[in-house]
Short mmCIF file of C-alpha atoms in Angstrom, two decimals:
data_model
loop_
_atom_site.label_atom_id
_atom_site.label_comp_id
_atom_site.label_asym_id
_atom_site.label_seq_id
_atom_site.Cartn_x
_atom_site.Cartn_y
_atom_site.Cartn_z
CA MET W 181 0.00 0.00 0.00
CA ARG W 182 2.79 2.37 0.88
CA ARG W 183 4.55 1.49 -2.39
CA PHE W 184 1.35 2.12 -4.33
CA ARG W 185 0.96 5.57 -2.74
CA LEU W 186 4.59 6.40 -3.51
CA PHE W 187 4.13 5.28 -7.15
CA PHE W 188 0.94 7.38 -7.45
CA ILE W 189 2.65 10.49 -6.05
CA MET W 190 5.65 10.10 -8.37
CA THR W 191 3.38 9.63 -11.43
CA LEU W 192 1.36 12.73 -10.54
CA ALA W 193 4.52 14.79 -10.06
CA LEU W 194 5.83 13.63 -13.44
CA LEU W 195 2.59 14.60 -15.19
CA LEU W 196 2.64 18.03 -13.56
CA SER W 197 6.23 18.56 -14.60
CA VAL W 198 5.41 17.56 -18.18
CA ALA W 199 2.40 19.88 -18.23
CA THR W 200 4.46 22.85 -17.09
CA VAL W 201 7.51 22.13 -19.20
CA GLU W 202 5.69 21.17 -22.43
CA PRO W 203 4.74 24.75 -23.53
CA LEU W 204 8.26 25.93 -22.88
CA CYS W 205 9.62 23.01 -24.89
CA ALA W 206 7.17 23.69 -27.68
CA GLU W 207 8.03 27.38 -27.56
CA GLU W 208 11.72 26.62 -27.63
CA THR W 209 11.19 24.17 -30.50
CA ALA W 210 9.25 26.83 -32.42
CA ALA W 211 11.90 29.37 -31.55
CA ASN W 212 14.62 27.05 -32.76
CA ASP W 213 12.85 25.96 -35.92
CA SER W 214 11.28 29.31 -36.96
CA VAL W 215 14.22 31.57 -37.54
CA PRO W 216 13.88 34.21 -38.83
CA GLY W 217 10.36 34.94 -37.59
CA TRP W 218 8.07 37.28 -35.74
CA TYR W 219 8.02 37.06 -31.92
CA GLN W 220 6.12 38.87 -29.21
CA THR W 221 7.50 39.82 -25.80
CA THR W 222 5.73 38.24 -22.83
CA VAL W 223 7.15 40.69 -20.30
CA GLU W 224 8.74 44.14 -20.28
CA LEU W 225 12.03 43.12 -21.88
CA ASN W 226 15.45 44.78 -21.88
CA LEU W 227 17.20 45.02 -25.24
CA ARG W 228 21.00 45.14 -25.02
CA THR W 229 23.95 45.78 -27.30
CA ARG W 230 25.52 42.34 -26.61
CA PRO W 231 24.18 38.98 -25.41
CA SER W 232 25.01 39.68 -21.75
CA ARG W 233 23.16 41.06 -18.76
CA LYS W 234 26.15 43.34 -18.16
CA ALA W 235 25.94 44.88 -21.64
CA ARG W 236 24.52 48.38 -22.20
CA ARG W 237 20.76 48.53 -22.42
CA MET W 238 19.59 50.00 -25.72
CA ALA W 239 15.87 50.11 -25.07
CA VAL W 240 13.03 48.52 -23.16
CA ALA W 241 10.36 46.71 -25.20
CA ALA W 242 6.95 46.79 -23.56
CA GLU W 243 4.97 43.61 -23.06
CA GLY W 244 3.35 42.54 -26.32
CA THR W 245 5.91 44.24 -28.55
CA ARG W 246 6.49 42.49 -31.89
CA LEU W 247 10.15 41.82 -32.73
CA GLN W 248 11.91 40.19 -35.65
CA LEU W 249 14.07 37.36 -34.35
CA VAL W 250 17.03 37.05 -36.72
CA ASP W 251 19.04 34.25 -35.05
CA HIS W 252 19.88 32.53 -31.76
CA CYS W 253 23.27 33.28 -30.21
CA SER W 254 25.42 30.19 -30.49
CA GLU W 255 28.11 31.54 -28.14
CA VAL W 256 25.70 32.38 -25.29
CA ASP W 257 22.78 30.05 -24.67
CA GLY W 258 19.37 31.62 -23.97
CA TRP W 259 19.97 34.83 -25.93
CA ALA W 260 18.43 35.87 -29.24
CA LYS W 261 19.42 38.40 -31.89
CA VAL W 262 16.43 40.64 -32.81
CA VAL W 263 15.62 43.72 -34.87
CA TYR W 264 13.90 46.57 -33.04
CA ASN W 265 13.09 49.87 -34.77
CA GLY W 266 15.62 49.09 -37.47
CA ASP W 267 18.47 48.41 -34.99
CA THR W 268 20.00 45.07 -34.06
CA ALA W 269 19.76 44.14 -30.38
CA TYR W 270 19.98 41.13 -28.03
CA CYS W 271 17.49 39.86 -25.47
CA ALA W 272 16.63 36.74 -23.41
CA SER W 273 14.88 34.28 -25.72
CA ARG W 274 12.76 32.73 -22.95
CA TYR W 275 10.65 35.91 -22.83
CA LEU W 276 9.74 35.70 -26.50
CA LYS W 277 6.56 34.07 -27.84
CA TYR W 278 6.44 32.87 -31.43
CA CYS W 279 3.88 34.65 -33.68
CA GLY W 280 4.62 33.60 -37.26
CA ALA W 281 7.02 33.94 -40.14
CA GLU W 282 4.62 34.94 -42.96
CA LYS W 283 4.84 38.71 -42.61
CA LEU W 284 8.59 38.60 -42.14
CA GLN W 285 8.96 36.58 -45.33
CA ARG W 286 6.89 39.13 -47.21
CA ALA W 287 8.94 41.95 -45.79
CA SER W 288 12.14 40.10 -46.68
CA LYS W 289 10.83 39.61 -50.22
CA LYS W 290 10.01 43.29 -50.45
CA ASN W 291 13.51 44.14 -49.24
CA ARG W 292 14.98 41.81 -51.85
CA GLN W 293 12.98 43.62 -54.60
CA GLY W 294 14.48 46.97 -53.62
CA ILE W 295 13.96 49.94 -55.91
CA VAL W 296 12.45 47.82 -58.70
CA GLY W 297 9.65 46.62 -56.45
CA TRP W 298 9.04 50.13 -55.16
CA LEU W 299 8.77 51.49 -58.69
CA TRP W 300 6.44 48.66 -59.65
CA ASN W 301 4.12 49.39 -56.73
CA VAL W 302 4.15 53.14 -57.44
CA GLY W 303 3.43 52.48 -61.11
CA TRP W 304 0.40 50.34 -60.28
CA LYS W 305 -0.91 52.97 -57.89
CA ILE W 306 -0.53 55.70 -60.52
CA PHE W 307 -2.27 53.52 -63.11
CA TRP W 308 -5.28 52.80 -60.92
CA THR W 309 -5.41 56.43 -59.81
CA CYS W 310 -5.65 57.49 -63.46
CA VAL W 311 -8.41 54.96 -64.13
CA VAL W 312 -10.40 56.10 -61.10
CA LEU W 313 -9.94 59.78 -62.00
CA TYR W 314 -11.02 59.18 -65.60
CA VAL W 315 -14.21 57.43 -64.51
CA LEU W 316 -14.79 60.08 -61.86
CA LYS W 317 -14.34 62.76 -64.54
CA TRP W 318 -17.43 61.64 -66.45
CA VAL W 319 -19.44 60.93 -63.33
CA MET W 320 -18.74 64.44 -62.03
CA PHE W 321 -19.40 66.01 -65.45
CA TYR W 322 -22.90 64.58 -65.75
CA GLY W 323 -23.43 65.21 -62.05
CA MET W 324 -22.48 68.87 -62.45
CA PHE W 325 -24.69 69.19 -65.54
CA LEU W 326 -27.64 67.84 -63.58
CA PHE W 327 -26.74 70.03 -60.62
CA SER W 328 -26.64 73.14 -62.83
CA ARG W 329 -30.19 72.46 -64.02
CA VAL W 330 -31.46 71.84 -60.50
CA ALA W 331 -29.52 74.84 -59.13
CA TYR W 332 -31.14 77.21 -61.61
CA LYS W 333 -34.64 75.92 -60.82
CA LEU W 334 -34.00 76.41 -57.10
CA TYR W 335 -32.51 79.84 -57.81
CA TRP W 336 -35.63 80.82 -59.75
CA LEU W 337 -37.75 80.08 -56.67
CA LEU W 338 -35.38 81.69 -54.17
CA CYS W 339 -34.95 84.74 -56.39
CA ILE W 340 -38.63 85.76 -56.34
CA PRO W 341 -38.42 87.98 -53.21
CA PHE W 342 -35.10 89.48 -54.38
CA TYR W 343 -36.53 90.11 -57.83
CA PHE W 344 -39.30 92.05 -56.11
CA MET W 345 -36.76 93.98 -54.00
CA ASN W 346 -34.78 94.86 -57.12
CA TRP W 347 -38.03 96.12 -58.68
CA LEU W 348 -38.81 98.06 -55.49
CA GLN W 349 -35.37 99.71 -55.46
CA ARG W 350 -35.82 100.83 -59.06
CA TYR W 351 -39.30 102.32 -58.63
CA ALA W 352 -38.81 103.77 -55.15
CA SER W 353 -35.67 105.64 -56.27
CA LYS W 354 -37.79 107.53 -58.84
CA PRO W 355 -41.52 107.12 -58.05
CA TRP W 356 -42.52 109.82 -60.56
CA ARG W 357 -41.29 107.70 -63.46
CA TRP W 358 -44.77 106.90 -64.82
CA VAL W 359 -45.86 110.54 -64.77
CA PHE W 360 -43.10 111.69 -67.13
CA LYS W 361 -42.77 108.72 -69.46
CA ARG W 362 -43.96 110.88 -72.39
CA ASN W 363 -42.48 114.23 -73.28
CA THR W 364 -45.40 116.70 -73.52
CA ARG W 365 -43.92 119.84 -71.92
CA THR W 366 -41.77 122.72 -73.05
CA ASP W 367 -37.99 122.61 -72.77
CA TYR W 368 -38.09 125.19 -69.97
CA GLN W 369 -40.58 123.10 -67.96
CA ASN W 370 -38.53 119.97 -68.50
CA ARG W 371 -35.34 121.70 -67.34
CA LYS W 372 -37.02 122.92 -64.14
CA LEU W 373 -38.46 119.48 -63.48
CA ARG W 374 -35.06 117.87 -63.91
CA GLU W 375 -33.56 120.24 -61.33
CA ARG W 376 -36.33 119.53 -58.81
CA MET W 377 -36.13 115.79 -59.32
CA GLU W 378 -32.40 115.87 -58.53
CA LEU W 379 -33.25 117.33 -55.08
CA PHE W 380 -36.05 114.83 -54.43
CA LYS W 381 -33.67 111.93 -55.08
CA ILE W 382 -31.47 112.80 -52.06
CA PRO W 383 -33.85 111.70 -49.23
CA LEU W 384 -34.91 108.66 -51.29
CA TYR W 385 -31.24 107.69 -51.68
CA ILE W 386 -30.75 107.77 -47.89
CA VAL W 387 -33.92 105.78 -47.13
CA LEU W 388 -33.12 103.07 -49.71
CA THR W 389 -29.58 102.37 -48.43
CA PRO W 390 -30.51 99.14 -46.54
CA LEU W 391 -32.41 97.86 -49.58
CA ARG W 392 -29.43 98.54 -51.83
CA PHE W 393 -27.18 96.60 -49.47
CA VAL W 394 -29.47 93.54 -49.38
CA ASN W 395 -29.74 93.46 -53.17
CA ALA W 396 -26.01 93.98 -53.61
CA PHE W 397 -25.12 91.22 -51.14
CA TYR W 398 -27.51 88.71 -52.68
CA TYR W 399 -26.67 89.28 -56.34
CA ASN W 400 -22.93 89.95 -56.01
CA ILE W 401 -21.94 87.37 -53.40
CA VAL W 402 -24.62 84.68 -53.33
CA VAL W 403 -25.64 84.55 -56.99
CA HIS W 404 -22.46 85.56 -58.80
CA CYS W 405 -20.05 83.56 -56.61
CA THR W 406 -22.24 80.44 -56.76
CA PHE W 407 -22.68 80.39 -60.53
CA GLU W 408 -19.10 81.43 -61.23
CA THR W 409 -17.83 78.61 -58.97
CA MET W 410 -19.78 76.19 -61.15
CA ASN W 411 -17.89 77.52 -64.20
CA TYR W 412 -14.59 76.91 -62.39
CA ILE W 413 -15.53 73.36 -61.35
CA PHE W 414 -16.57 72.57 -64.92
CA GLU W 415 -13.15 73.81 -66.05
CA VAL W 416 -11.46 71.41 -63.62
CA ILE W 417 -13.56 68.41 -64.68
CA MET W 418 -13.98 69.14 -68.41
CA PRO W 419 -11.28 71.66 -69.44
CA CYS W 420 -11.81 73.71 -72.61
CA TYR W 421 -8.15 74.47 -73.18
CA ASP W 422 -6.21 71.82 -75.18
CA ARG W 423 -3.05 72.63 -73.27
CA GLU W 424 -4.78 71.70 -70.00
CA GLY W 425 -6.11 68.35 -71.20
CA ALA W 426 -9.29 69.06 -73.16
CA ASP W 427 -8.85 66.08 -75.52
CA ASP W 428 -5.94 64.21 -73.95
CA THR W 429 -6.47 61.92 -70.97
CA MET W 430 -2.81 61.96 -69.94
CA LYS W 431 -2.69 65.76 -69.99
CA TRP W 432 -6.01 65.80 -68.15
CA VAL W 433 -4.48 63.82 -65.28
CA VAL W 434 -1.14 65.66 -65.27
CA TRP W 435 -2.72 69.14 -65.29
CA LEU W 436 -5.47 68.31 -62.79
CA PRO W 437 -3.66 69.86 -59.75
CA TRP W 438 -2.85 72.95 -61.83
CA ARG W 439 -6.49 73.38 -62.86
CA VAL W 440 -7.62 73.07 -59.24
CA ILE W 441 -5.15 75.77 -58.18
CA LYS W 442 -5.84 78.03 -61.17
CA TYR W 443 -9.64 78.02 -61.26
CA PRO W 444 -11.42 77.24 -57.95
CA LEU W 445 -8.59 78.44 -55.70
CA TRP W 446 -7.04 81.43 -57.49
CA HIS W 447 -9.84 82.77 -59.68
CA GLY W 448 -12.47 81.67 -57.16
CA THR W 449 -10.72 83.74 -54.49
CA LEU W 450 -10.52 86.77 -56.81
CA THR W 451 -14.22 86.41 -57.62
CA PHE W 452 -15.12 86.36 -53.95
CA VAL W 453 -12.90 89.36 -53.17
CA GLU W 454 -14.27 91.50 -55.99
CA SER W 455 -17.83 90.48 -55.08
CA ILE W 456 -17.29 91.81 -51.56
CA ILE W 457 -15.88 95.04 -52.98
CA TRP W 458 -18.78 95.45 -55.39
CA THR W 459 -21.24 94.83 -52.58
CA ALA W 460 -19.79 97.84 -50.77
CA VAL W 461 -19.71 99.90 -53.98
CA ASP W 462 -23.30 99.05 -54.93
CA THR W 463 -24.46 100.06 -51.47
CA VAL W 464 -23.03 103.55 -51.99
CA VAL W 465 -23.39 103.92 -55.79
CA PRO W 466 -26.82 102.59 -56.86
CA ALA W 467 -26.84 99.59 -59.19
CA LEU W 468 -29.67 97.43 -60.55
CA THR W 469 -29.91 93.84 -61.76
CA LEU W 470 -30.87 94.10 -65.45
CA PHE W 471 -31.19 91.81 -68.48
CA HIS W 472 -29.43 91.94 -71.84
CA GLY W 473 -30.77 89.77 -74.67
CA THR W 474 -28.41 88.41 -77.31
CA ASP W 475 -27.28 85.11 -78.84
CA ALA W 476 -25.29 82.35 -77.14
CA CYS W 477 -22.06 83.09 -79.01
CA ALA W 478 -22.16 86.81 -78.26
CA SER W 479 -22.98 86.30 -74.57
CA SER W 480 -20.04 83.94 -74.19
CA SER W 481 -17.73 86.37 -76.01
CA ILE W 482 -18.93 89.33 -73.91
CA THR W 483 -18.41 87.67 -70.56
CA GLN W 484 -15.45 85.35 -71.23
CA SER W 485 -12.00 86.25 -70.01
CA ARG W 486 -9.54 86.91 -72.79
CA GLY W 487 -6.53 84.57 -72.80
CA ARG W 488 -7.64 82.44 -69.84
CA VAL W 489 -8.40 79.37 -71.95
CA GLY W 490 -6.50 80.37 -75.07
CA ASN W 491 -9.10 82.72 -76.56
CA ASP W 492 -7.20 85.87 -77.55
CA SER W 493 -9.74 87.50 -79.86
CA LYS W 494 -9.93 91.29 -79.56
CA TRP W 495 -13.72 90.97 -79.23
CA THR W 496 -13.48 88.71 -76.18
CA GLY W 497 -14.59 90.29 -72.93
CA VAL W 498 -15.96 93.52 -74.39
CA TRP W 499 -19.41 95.04 -74.95
CA ASN W 500 -20.04 96.24 -78.48
CA VAL W 501 -22.71 98.63 -79.70
CA GLY W 502 -25.24 96.83 -81.87
CA GLY W 503 -27.76 97.98 -84.47
CA GLY W 504 -31.11 99.67 -84.03
CA ASN W 505 -30.40 102.07 -81.17
CA TYR W 506 -33.85 103.67 -80.94
CA ALA W 507 -32.94 105.64 -77.80
CA GLY W 508 -29.34 106.47 -78.67
CA ASN W 509 -26.12 104.60 -79.41
CA GLY W 510 -25.07 102.38 -76.55
CA ILE W 511 -25.55 99.12 -74.67
CA TYR W 512 -29.19 98.31 -73.97
CA PHE W 513 -30.59 96.72 -70.81
CA ALA W 514 -34.10 95.81 -69.78
CA PRO W 515 -35.51 95.88 -66.24
CA GLU W 516 -37.91 93.07 -67.17
CA ARG W 517 -36.93 89.63 -68.41
CA SER W 518 -39.82 89.61 -70.90
CA THR W 519 -38.44 92.77 -72.52
CA ALA W 520 -34.96 91.27 -72.95
CA LEU W 521 -36.48 88.13 -74.49
CA HIS W 522 -37.74 90.32 -77.34
CA TYR W 523 -34.10 91.01 -78.33
CA ALA W 524 -32.65 87.64 -77.34
CA CYS W 525 -31.60 85.02 -79.87
CA GLY W 526 -31.11 82.16 -77.47
CA SER W 527 -29.31 83.72 -74.52
CA LEU W 528 -29.73 86.25 -71.70
CA VAL W 529 -26.91 87.99 -69.84
CA VAL W 530 -27.99 88.94 -66.30
CA CYS W 531 -25.92 91.88 -65.08
CA ARG W 532 -25.39 94.28 -62.24
CA VAL W 533 -25.35 97.67 -63.92
CA THR W 534 -24.22 100.92 -62.32
CA LEU W 535 -26.31 103.26 -64.46
CA GLY W 536 -24.67 106.43 -63.17
CA ARG W 537 -26.45 109.71 -63.90
CA VAL W 538 -29.68 108.82 -65.72
CA ILE W 539 -31.68 111.14 -67.96
CA ASP W 540 -35.39 110.39 -68.21
CA LEU W 541 -35.95 111.04 -71.91
CA GLY W 542 -39.47 112.12 -71.02
CA LEU W 543 -37.82 115.15 -69.38
CA ALA W 544 -35.20 115.74 -72.09
CA PRO W 545 -35.47 118.61 -74.61
CA LYS W 546 -38.28 118.01 -77.07
CA ARG W 547 -35.99 117.78 -80.09
CA ILE W 548 -33.96 115.07 -78.38
CA TYR W 549 -37.05 113.11 -77.39
CA ASP W 550 -38.43 113.30 -80.94
CA GLN W 551 -35.30 111.59 -82.27
CA CYS W 552 -36.00 108.54 -80.12
CA GLY W 553 -38.07 105.84 -81.70
CA HIS W 554 -36.07 105.96 -84.92
CA PRO W 555 -32.94 103.94 -85.81
CA ASN W 556 -29.58 105.38 -84.73
CA ALA W 557 -30.77 108.24 -82.54
CA THR W 558 -27.25 109.65 -82.28
CA GLY W 559 -28.55 113.04 -81.16
CA ALA W 560 -29.73 111.53 -77.86
CA THR W 561 -26.28 110.02 -77.28
CA LYS W 562 -24.45 113.24 -78.06
CA TRP W 563 -26.72 115.41 -75.91
CA GLY W 564 -26.57 112.97 -73.00
CA LEU W 565 -22.78 112.76 -72.95
CA GLU W 566 -22.40 116.52 -73.32
CA HIS W 567 -24.60 117.04 -70.25
CA ASP W 568 -22.84 114.37 -68.13
CA TYR W 569 -25.56 111.74 -68.41
CA VAL W 570 -24.27 108.17 -68.56
CA THR W 571 -27.58 106.45 -69.27
CA GLY W 572 -30.88 107.25 -70.93
CA GLU W 573 -34.16 105.79 -69.66
CA TRP W 574 -36.84 105.52 -72.32
CA TRP W 575 -40.45 104.41 -72.40
CA ARG W 576 -41.00 102.59 -75.68
CA SER W 577 -44.65 103.35 -76.26
CA ASP W 578 -45.04 101.12 -79.33
CA GLU W 579 -44.10 98.04 -77.27
CA GLY W 580 -45.14 99.24 -73.82
CA TRP W 581 -41.91 98.73 -71.87
CA TRP W 582 -38.96 100.58 -70.33
CA GLU W 583 -35.42 100.36 -71.67
CA TYR W 584 -32.07 101.62 -70.47
CA CYS W 585 -29.43 102.74 -72.94
CA MET W 586 -25.96 103.16 -71.46
CA TYR W 587 -24.59 105.79 -73.83
CA ASP W 588 -21.59 104.51 -75.70
CA TRP W 589 -19.82 106.44 -78.43
CA GLN W 590 -17.41 104.18 -80.34
CA ASN W 591 -17.41 101.56 -77.57
CA ARG W 592 -16.43 104.01 -74.85
CA TYR W 593 -17.69 101.71 -72.11
CA ASN W 594 -16.86 98.31 -73.60
CA PHE W 595 -14.36 97.64 -70.79
CA SER W 596 -16.40 99.47 -68.21
CA TRP W 597 -16.72 98.51 -64.57
CA ARG W 598 -20.31 99.76 -64.78
CA ILE W 599 -21.52 96.51 -66.40
CA ARG W 600 -20.80 93.33 -64.42
CA PRO W 601 -22.36 90.04 -65.64
CA LEU W 602 -23.68 87.75 -62.91
CA TYR W 603 -24.46 84.71 -65.04
CA VAL W 604 -25.61 83.74 -68.53
CA LEU W 605 -28.87 81.89 -69.15
CA SER W 606 -29.33 79.66 -72.17
CA LEU W 607 -32.95 79.86 -73.28
CA ASP W 608 -32.85 76.33 -74.69
CA GLY W 609 -34.36 74.61 -71.69
CA ASP W 610 -33.63 77.44 -69.23
CA VAL W 611 -30.21 76.15 -68.18
CA LEU W 612 -27.09 78.01 -67.15
CA GLN W 613 -24.75 78.60 -70.07
CA ARG W 614 -21.19 77.57 -69.38
CA ILE W 615 -18.56 80.28 -69.86
CA PRO W 616 -15.22 78.60 -70.79
CA GLY W 617 -12.58 79.51 -68.24
CA GLY W 618 -15.00 81.63 -66.22
CA MET W 619 -16.01 85.28 -66.54
CA HIS W 620 -13.87 88.37 -66.50
CA HIS W 621 -12.82 89.90 -63.21
CA TRP W 622 -14.38 93.27 -63.90
CA LEU W 623 -12.38 94.85 -61.10
CA PHE W 624 -8.85 93.49 -61.63
CA ARG W 625 -8.27 94.83 -65.14
CA ARG W 626 -6.02 97.62 -66.38
CA MET W 627 -8.76 99.16 -68.52
CA VAL W 628 -11.18 99.16 -65.61
CA ILE W 629 -8.68 100.92 -63.36
CA GLU W 630 -8.05 103.50 -66.08
CA ASP W 631 -11.80 103.98 -66.51
CA LEU W 632 -12.21 104.56 -62.77
CA ILE W 633 -9.34 107.06 -62.74
CA THR W 634 -10.89 108.90 -65.70
CA TRP W 635 -14.24 108.95 -63.93
CA PHE W 636 -12.76 110.42 -60.73
CA ARG W 637 -10.89 113.06 -62.74
CA HIS W 638 -14.10 113.97 -64.51
CA LEU W 639 -15.90 114.39 -61.16
CA SER W 640 -13.03 116.53 -59.91
CA ARG W 641 -13.22 118.81 -62.97
CA ARG W 642 -16.97 119.18 -62.55
CA TYR W 643 -16.54 120.09 -58.88
CA ASN W 644 -13.83 122.67 -59.62
CA LYS W 645 -15.90 124.10 -62.45
CA LYS W 646 -18.89 124.67 -60.14
CA ARG W 647 -16.66 126.39 -57.61
#
């Protein structure tokens, strides 16, 4: 019985020893057979410069740190050579747990490939990037086209109250407009009425200042910046300039960063800056949102920026006096969309127009008024410019509408800051007409600056003359 108990105790002790030693043996076997390989520290482990506890400690690897075991030290048992953060170090192998050799083998293969493998991987990434960008190009193009249609429909609804406020600003600034739409008085009476009306405009100007600011902010910043940004995005996705990748996929990809910097970032920033400036100017100097009817080609030529997408025609970006001119030679604008549609041949240019000093032709001298209604009423233009009137306002009785003629003698105002397009509307389906390269910056132009300087000099001469 005593022998049986002794045999049972010895057997149990042997089993326990096997159970505790087996994982270590398996771990050591894995450690011995799987070199090189990935190992994980089981404790906070010291990493040293040599396989000795007396060697300098390089670093301390936290528990669970993954290390690459390169080899076991043959000269010192129980030590392993590992790679940690790119440096070779030594540590006690009994505190390492085997993880696997697959990732190390892949890394080793990648290291063996060297620069060739790196170039291969970069080449594949560039190829798939080009494919994705090319597909995205067409997706974004049709998406932007759909968005432009939806955006204009939403704008048409949102614009109703602002259209009314623009109408209110126009009529409230001169409420006697309907009384004097026909010229039935003597020249002396008309001259006295013009002088009195100039005085009546002063209190109306002060009262309408908040309304002018609201209209200026909405049309200059909200409307113009939104629609002009769409032109810039279209230029990034579907460039019009051959040099920037219009018909070449490789150029399209290569010049993509340049187009992003050039159009949305650079020109978009300039558009926003000049819109803020014009908002301040329109608050002080009255301006109205008016319509100009023309054809699609002319509207694009009028508003497009010369040289931005390779178009260097001398007629690009300028307003040119057309035919007819029943109220004088100049650029014609309509306060009502229906009026502009009468002159339109497929396109409408919606503009902010600083009309300047306006002569109501119903209060002009009778001989000047009688010239209106006939082609090429040059007498109205000459008289208006001689008396410092920039614009003539005329009631066309045969059609029953108002028109504005910004007097222009030999394209005097074709670069003018007074006319600033907001957007162009294509009448074929009521969609926004794309302007290649975006519109002109009507503030940042040499001719505009010269025009402003000339205008200030003219005001100064008038002031000194009165003194």
